[in-house]
Amino acid sequence: MKELIDKLAENKIISRDEFKVLLPCDEVYLHEKAREVRHKIYGHQIFMRGLIEFTSYCKNNCYYCGLRRDNTNAERYRLSKEQILDCCYKGYDLGFRTFVLQGGEDNYYTDDILAEIVREIKTTYQDCAITLSIGEKSYDSCRRLYEAGAERYLLRHETANDAHYSSIHPPEMSPINRKKCLYDLKKIGYQVGCGFMVGSPGQSIDHIVDDLLFIKELDPAMVGIGPFIPHSSTPYAREKPGDLRLVLNTLAILRLMKPNLLLPATTALGTLDRNGRESGVLAGANVVMPNLSPAQVRKKYLLYDNKICTGDQAAECVACIGKRMERIGNKIVVSRGDCVAI
Ligand code: 5AD
Ligand code: SF4
Ligand code: FES
């Protein structure tokens, strides 16, 4: 197993069967090596992003997600431009230099409204980066928002296997279009993030290999990986959550495949296991994304059950995350946290 891990770290091609051996393996060396590679590039510094969940409305109906339009139990809200700017104001003070505007696919926010929000954040906080995470949009909309000042875009590909994609989404959602969007975003000039859930219903180890190979080809700046966690008001209410070790190994393998990758230890990972985010960092992750959303809406942005931090204020999460990172020998830094060139 060690030779295989070294082979991956040396950027040699490894086969599908070798990936399939590595993914579920119980080998501490995999995480050690991933940490070593991260330290070489990013030291013990962990980047922080402020997540602003600005709308819980979504026109889509993904089978796994608590915000899907058919979930009539979900409470919906929208933040105004002023509320979003207030999150940034508080966030800047807490040391955030990246703001992630995340929401369901909500047509209330037209290109004009979004461009105005982006422009205003960008002119007020010139040393900050803005990341959009607002689903599939047209090429022109994405370009307008890029011109308004958004530099990064997160769009999880969800699964690179087209048949699997079609099994966890309703027929109107297309895996081809999803991938095309990611390539379009790159073409526009965005630093792109893709990603997927580990353990989504119907996912096999072969599907995860498909994801790794897709990521290698797309060559994104960031990859968001977290476990699938069931939500009680979705068709997948009774499905089991993703496996902790498989999430951690996926992170470690990605770190070895792409040493400079921005890899968040996600909130879903922290929800699956009380030390999930620490374990994620120890397996090679180098980003954390504490929530900056106003306390009164946090309980309404529920993609899955038992989400952590829904009762906390931004300042509490920053202090909590800071301590957690220090306990494992790392340090949160005040920085935009750009992907370094290697
Ligand atoms: N469990 C874990 N992650 C989920 N997401 C949506 N629903 C769930 C769930 N039940 C993830 C998707 C989406 C991102 C915003 O959250 O990957 O892209
Ligand atoms: Fe909407 Fe995103 Fe949830 Fe799908 S995963 S229902 S697009 S918020
Ligand atoms: Fe939110 Fe710990 S990170 S309370």
Coordinates of C-alpha atoms in Angstrom, one line a residue, residues 3-342:
E3 CA 4.3 2.1 -2.6
L4 CA 1.0 2.9 -4.1
I5 CA 0.7 6.0 -1.9
D6 CA 4.2 7.2 -2.9
K7 CA 3.4 6.6 -6.5
L8 CA 0.4 8.9 -6.2
A9 CA 2.5 11.5 -4.4
E10 CA 5.1 11.4 -7.1
N11 CA 2.4 12.3 -9.6
K12 CA 2.6 9.0 -11.4
I13 CA -0.5 7.6 -13.2
I14 CA -2.3 5.1 -11.1
S15 CA -5.0 2.7 -12.4
R16 CA -8.7 2.5 -11.7
D17 CA -8.1 -0.7 -9.8
E18 CA -5.3 0.9 -7.7
F19 CA -7.6 3.8 -6.8
K20 CA -10.2 1.3 -5.8
V21 CA -7.8 -0.3 -3.4
L22 CA -6.7 3.0 -2.0
L23 CA -10.1 4.6 -1.4
P24 CA -11.4 2.3 1.4
C25 CA -7.9 1.5 2.8
D26 CA -7.1 1.7 6.5
E27 CA -3.6 3.1 6.2
V28 CA -2.4 6.0 8.4
Y29 CA 0.4 6.6 5.9
L30 CA -2.1 7.9 3.4
H31 CA -3.1 10.8 5.8
E32 CA 0.5 11.4 6.9
K33 CA 1.7 11.8 3.4
A34 CA -1.3 14.1 2.5
R35 CA -0.4 16.3 5.5
E36 CA 3.2 16.4 4.6
V37 CA 2.3 17.5 1.0
R38 CA 0.0 20.2 2.4
H39 CA 2.7 21.4 4.9
K40 CA 5.1 21.8 2.0
I41 CA 2.8 24.2 0.2
Y42 CA 0.6 25.8 2.8
G43 CA 2.5 25.2 6.0
H44 CA 0.2 25.0 9.0
Q45 CA -2.0 27.8 7.8
I46 CA -5.7 27.1 7.4
F47 CA -7.7 29.5 5.2
M48 CA -11.1 30.7 6.3
R49 CA -14.1 31.6 4.1
G50 CA -17.2 33.3 5.4
L51 CA -20.3 31.5 4.2
I52 CA -23.4 33.7 3.7
E53 CA -26.4 31.6 2.9
F54 CA -28.5 34.3 1.4
T55 CA -31.5 32.4 0.1
S56 CA -33.2 29.2 1.0
Y57 CA -35.5 29.3 -2.0
C58 CA -34.6 26.8 -4.7
K59 CA -36.4 26.0 -8.0
N60 CA -34.7 22.6 -8.2
N61 CA -35.7 19.4 -6.7
C62 CA -32.5 17.4 -6.1
Y63 CA -33.6 14.2 -4.3
Y64 CA -31.0 14.5 -1.6
C65 CA -31.4 18.1 -0.5
G66 CA -33.5 19.7 2.2
L67 CA -34.0 22.9 0.2
R68 CA -35.6 21.1 -2.8
R69 CA -38.7 22.8 -4.0
D70 CA -41.0 19.9 -3.0
N71 CA -40.0 20.1 0.6
T72 CA -43.0 22.1 1.9
N73 CA -41.7 21.8 5.5
A74 CA -38.7 24.0 4.7
E75 CA -38.9 27.6 5.9
R76 CA -37.8 29.9 3.2
Y77 CA -36.0 33.3 3.5
R78 CA -34.1 35.8 1.4
L79 CA -31.5 38.2 2.7
S80 CA -31.6 41.8 1.4
K81 CA -28.5 43.5 0.0
E82 CA -28.2 45.4 3.3
Q83 CA -28.4 42.2 5.4
I84 CA -25.7 40.6 3.2
L85 CA -23.5 43.6 3.5
D86 CA -24.0 43.5 7.3
C87 CA -22.7 39.9 7.3
C88 CA -19.6 41.1 5.4
Y89 CA -19.1 44.0 7.8
K90 CA -19.2 41.7 10.8
G91 CA -17.1 39.1 8.9
Y92 CA -14.4 41.5 7.9
D93 CA -14.0 42.4 11.6
L94 CA -13.6 38.7 12.5
G95 CA -10.8 38.3 9.9
F96 CA -12.6 37.0 6.9
R97 CA -11.1 38.0 3.5
T98 CA -13.3 35.8 1.4
F99 CA -17.1 35.9 1.3
V100 CA -19.0 33.0 -0.2
L101 CA -22.5 33.9 -1.4
Q102 CA -24.4 30.7 -1.4
G103 CA -28.0 30.0 -2.1
G104 CA -30.5 27.7 -3.8
E105 CA -31.3 28.5 -7.4
D106 CA -33.6 31.5 -6.8
N107 CA -34.7 33.6 -9.7
Y108 CA -35.8 36.4 -7.4
Y109 CA -32.1 37.5 -7.5
T110 CA -31.8 38.7 -11.1
D111 CA -28.4 39.4 -12.7
D112 CA -29.0 43.1 -12.0
I113 CA -29.6 42.5 -8.3
L114 CA -26.7 40.0 -7.9
A115 CA -24.3 42.3 -9.9
E116 CA -25.2 45.2 -7.6
I117 CA -24.6 43.1 -4.5
V118 CA -21.2 41.9 -5.8
R119 CA -20.1 45.4 -6.8
E120 CA -21.0 46.9 -3.5
I121 CA -19.2 44.2 -1.5
K122 CA -16.2 44.5 -3.8
T123 CA -16.0 48.3 -3.5
T124 CA -16.4 48.3 0.2
Y125 CA -13.9 45.4 0.8
Q126 CA -11.3 45.7 -1.9
D127 CA -8.9 43.3 -0.3
C128 CA -11.5 40.5 -0.2
A129 CA -12.5 37.8 -2.7
I130 CA -16.1 37.0 -3.5
T131 CA -17.1 33.5 -4.3
L132 CA -20.5 32.7 -5.8
S133 CA -22.2 29.4 -5.1
I134 CA -25.6 29.9 -6.8
G135 CA -26.0 26.9 -9.1
E136 CA -26.2 26.7 -12.8
K137 CA -26.5 30.0 -14.7
S138 CA -26.1 31.0 -18.3
Y139 CA -22.7 31.9 -19.7
D140 CA -23.7 35.5 -20.0
S141 CA -25.0 35.8 -16.4
C142 CA -21.7 34.3 -15.1
R143 CA -19.7 36.7 -17.2
R144 CA -21.6 39.7 -16.0
L145 CA -21.1 38.6 -12.4
Y146 CA -17.4 38.1 -13.0
E147 CA -17.2 41.6 -14.5
A148 CA -19.0 42.9 -11.4
G149 CA -16.1 41.5 -9.3
A150 CA -16.8 37.9 -8.4
E151 CA -13.6 35.9 -8.9
R152 CA -14.5 32.5 -7.7
Y153 CA -17.4 30.1 -8.3
L154 CA -18.3 26.9 -6.6
L155 CA -20.5 24.5 -8.4
R156 CA -20.3 20.9 -7.1
H157 CA -20.5 18.5 -10.0
E158 CA -22.2 16.2 -7.5
T159 CA -21.1 13.0 -9.4
A160 CA -19.1 12.7 -12.5
N161 CA -20.9 9.5 -13.6
D162 CA -23.8 10.6 -15.8
A163 CA -26.1 7.6 -15.0
H164 CA -25.5 8.2 -11.3
Y165 CA -26.2 11.9 -11.7
S166 CA -29.5 11.1 -13.4
S167 CA -30.4 8.8 -10.6
I168 CA -30.1 11.4 -7.8
H169 CA -31.6 14.3 -9.7
P170 CA -35.0 14.8 -11.5
P171 CA -35.0 14.4 -15.3
E172 CA -34.9 18.1 -16.0
M173 CA -31.3 18.3 -14.5
S174 CA -28.6 17.3 -16.9
P175 CA -25.1 16.0 -16.1
I176 CA -23.8 17.3 -19.4
N177 CA -25.0 20.8 -18.7
R178 CA -23.5 20.7 -15.2
K179 CA -20.1 19.8 -16.5
K180 CA -20.4 22.3 -19.3
C181 CA -21.1 25.1 -16.8
L182 CA -17.9 24.2 -15.0
Y183 CA -15.8 24.5 -18.1
D184 CA -17.6 27.7 -19.0
L185 CA -16.8 29.2 -15.6
K186 CA -13.1 28.4 -16.2
K187 CA -13.2 29.9 -19.6
I188 CA -14.7 33.2 -18.2
G189 CA -11.7 33.4 -15.8
Y190 CA -13.2 32.2 -12.5
Q191 CA -11.2 30.2 -10.0
V192 CA -13.5 27.2 -10.1
G193 CA -14.5 24.8 -7.4
C194 CA -16.3 21.5 -8.1
G195 CA -17.1 18.7 -5.6
F196 CA -19.3 15.9 -4.6
M197 CA -20.8 14.0 -1.7
V198 CA -19.3 10.8 -0.5
G199 CA -22.0 8.2 0.1
S200 CA -24.8 9.7 -1.9
P201 CA -27.4 7.0 -2.6
G202 CA -26.4 4.6 -5.3
Q203 CA -22.7 5.7 -5.3
S204 CA -20.1 3.0 -5.8
I205 CA -16.4 3.1 -5.4
D206 CA -16.2 3.2 -9.2
H207 CA -18.2 6.4 -9.2
I208 CA -15.7 8.0 -6.8
V209 CA -12.9 7.0 -9.1
D210 CA -14.9 8.7 -11.9
D211 CA -15.0 11.8 -9.7
L212 CA -11.3 11.7 -9.2
L213 CA -10.6 11.4 -12.9
F214 CA -13.0 14.1 -13.7
I215 CA -11.3 16.4 -11.2
K216 CA -8.0 15.6 -12.7
E217 CA -9.2 16.7 -16.1
L218 CA -11.1 19.8 -15.0
D219 CA -8.2 20.9 -12.8
P220 CA -10.2 23.2 -10.5
A221 CA -8.7 25.4 -7.8
M222 CA -11.0 24.0 -5.1
V223 CA -12.9 20.8 -4.4
G224 CA -15.7 20.6 -1.9
I225 CA -16.1 17.1 -0.4
G226 CA -18.4 16.1 2.3
P227 CA -20.5 13.1 3.4
F228 CA -24.0 12.7 2.2
I229 CA -26.3 13.1 5.3
P230 CA -30.0 12.3 5.0
H231 CA -32.7 14.9 5.4
S232 CA -35.9 13.7 6.9
S233 CA -38.2 15.6 4.4
T234 CA -36.6 14.2 1.2
P235 CA -37.0 11.0 -0.8
Y236 CA -33.7 9.9 0.8
A237 CA -34.8 10.3 4.4
R238 CA -34.1 6.6 5.2
E239 CA -30.7 6.4 3.3
K240 CA -27.6 6.0 5.4
P241 CA -25.0 8.7 5.7
G242 CA -21.6 8.7 4.0
D243 CA -18.7 6.8 5.6
L244 CA -16.2 8.9 7.6
R245 CA -13.1 7.1 6.5
L246 CA -14.1 7.2 2.9
V247 CA -14.5 11.0 3.1
L248 CA -11.1 11.4 4.7
N249 CA -9.3 9.1 2.3
T250 CA -10.9 10.9 -0.6
L251 CA -9.5 14.2 0.8
A252 CA -6.1 12.7 1.3
I253 CA -6.0 11.2 -2.2
L254 CA -7.0 14.6 -3.8
R255 CA -4.3 16.3 -1.8
L256 CA -1.7 13.9 -3.2
M257 CA -3.1 14.2 -6.7
K258 CA -3.2 18.0 -6.7
P259 CA -0.8 19.3 -4.0
N260 CA -1.9 23.0 -4.2
L261 CA -5.7 22.3 -4.2
L262 CA -7.9 24.2 -1.9
L263 CA -9.7 21.6 0.1
P264 CA -12.3 22.5 2.7
A265 CA -13.1 20.5 5.8
T266 CA -16.8 20.9 5.4
T267 CA -19.6 21.5 7.8
A268 CA -21.2 18.2 6.7
L269 CA -18.0 16.5 7.8
G270 CA -18.3 18.3 11.2
T271 CA -21.9 17.2 11.4
L272 CA -21.1 13.5 10.6
D273 CA -18.5 13.4 13.3
R274 CA -17.9 15.8 16.2
N275 CA -14.2 16.0 15.2
G276 CA -14.8 15.6 11.5
R277 CA -13.3 18.9 10.5
E278 CA -10.2 18.3 12.5
S279 CA -9.8 14.9 11.0
G280 CA -10.3 16.5 7.6
V281 CA -7.5 18.9 8.1
L282 CA -5.3 16.0 9.4
A283 CA -6.1 14.2 6.2
G284 CA -5.0 17.1 4.0
A285 CA -7.8 19.7 4.0
N286 CA -6.6 23.4 4.3
V287 CA -9.8 25.4 4.3
V288 CA -12.7 25.9 6.8
M289 CA -15.9 27.7 6.0
P290 CA -17.6 29.0 9.2
N291 CA -21.1 30.3 8.8
L292 CA -21.6 34.1 8.6
S293 CA -25.4 34.0 8.0
P294 CA -27.5 35.9 10.5
A295 CA -28.4 33.8 13.5
Q296 CA -32.2 34.1 12.9
V297 CA -32.0 32.4 9.5
R298 CA -29.4 29.6 10.2
K299 CA -32.0 27.0 11.2
K300 CA -33.7 27.6 7.9
Y301 CA -30.8 26.6 5.6
L302 CA -30.9 22.9 6.2
L303 CA -29.5 20.8 3.4
Y304 CA -29.4 17.8 5.7
D305 CA -30.5 16.9 9.3
N306 CA -28.6 17.9 12.5
K307 CA -26.5 20.5 10.8
I308 CA -24.0 22.0 13.3
C309 CA -23.6 25.7 14.2
T310 CA -27.3 26.6 13.5
G311 CA -27.6 28.0 17.0
D312 CA -24.3 30.0 17.0
Q313 CA -23.2 33.5 16.1
A314 CA -20.5 34.1 13.6
A315 CA -18.0 35.2 16.3
E316 CA -18.7 32.0 18.3
C317 CA -17.9 29.8 15.3
V318 CA -14.8 31.7 14.4
A319 CA -13.5 31.3 18.0
C320 CA -14.5 27.7 18.1
I321 CA -12.9 26.8 14.7
G322 CA -9.8 28.8 15.8
K323 CA -9.4 26.7 18.9
R324 CA -10.1 23.4 17.1
M325 CA -7.4 24.2 14.5
E326 CA -4.9 25.2 17.2
R327 CA -5.5 22.0 19.1
I328 CA -4.3 20.1 16.1
G329 CA -1.3 22.3 15.5
N330 CA -2.7 24.5 12.8
K331 CA -3.6 28.2 12.6
I332 CA -6.4 30.2 11.0
V333 CA -4.9 33.1 8.9
V334 CA -6.4 36.4 7.9
S335 CA -6.0 36.1 4.1
R336 CA -7.9 35.8 0.9
G337 CA -6.4 32.3 0.7
D338 CA -5.8 32.1 -3.0
C339 CA -4.6 28.9 -4.5
V340 CA -0.8 29.0 -4.8
A341 CA 0.9 28.3 -8.1
I342 CA 3.3 25.4 -8.1

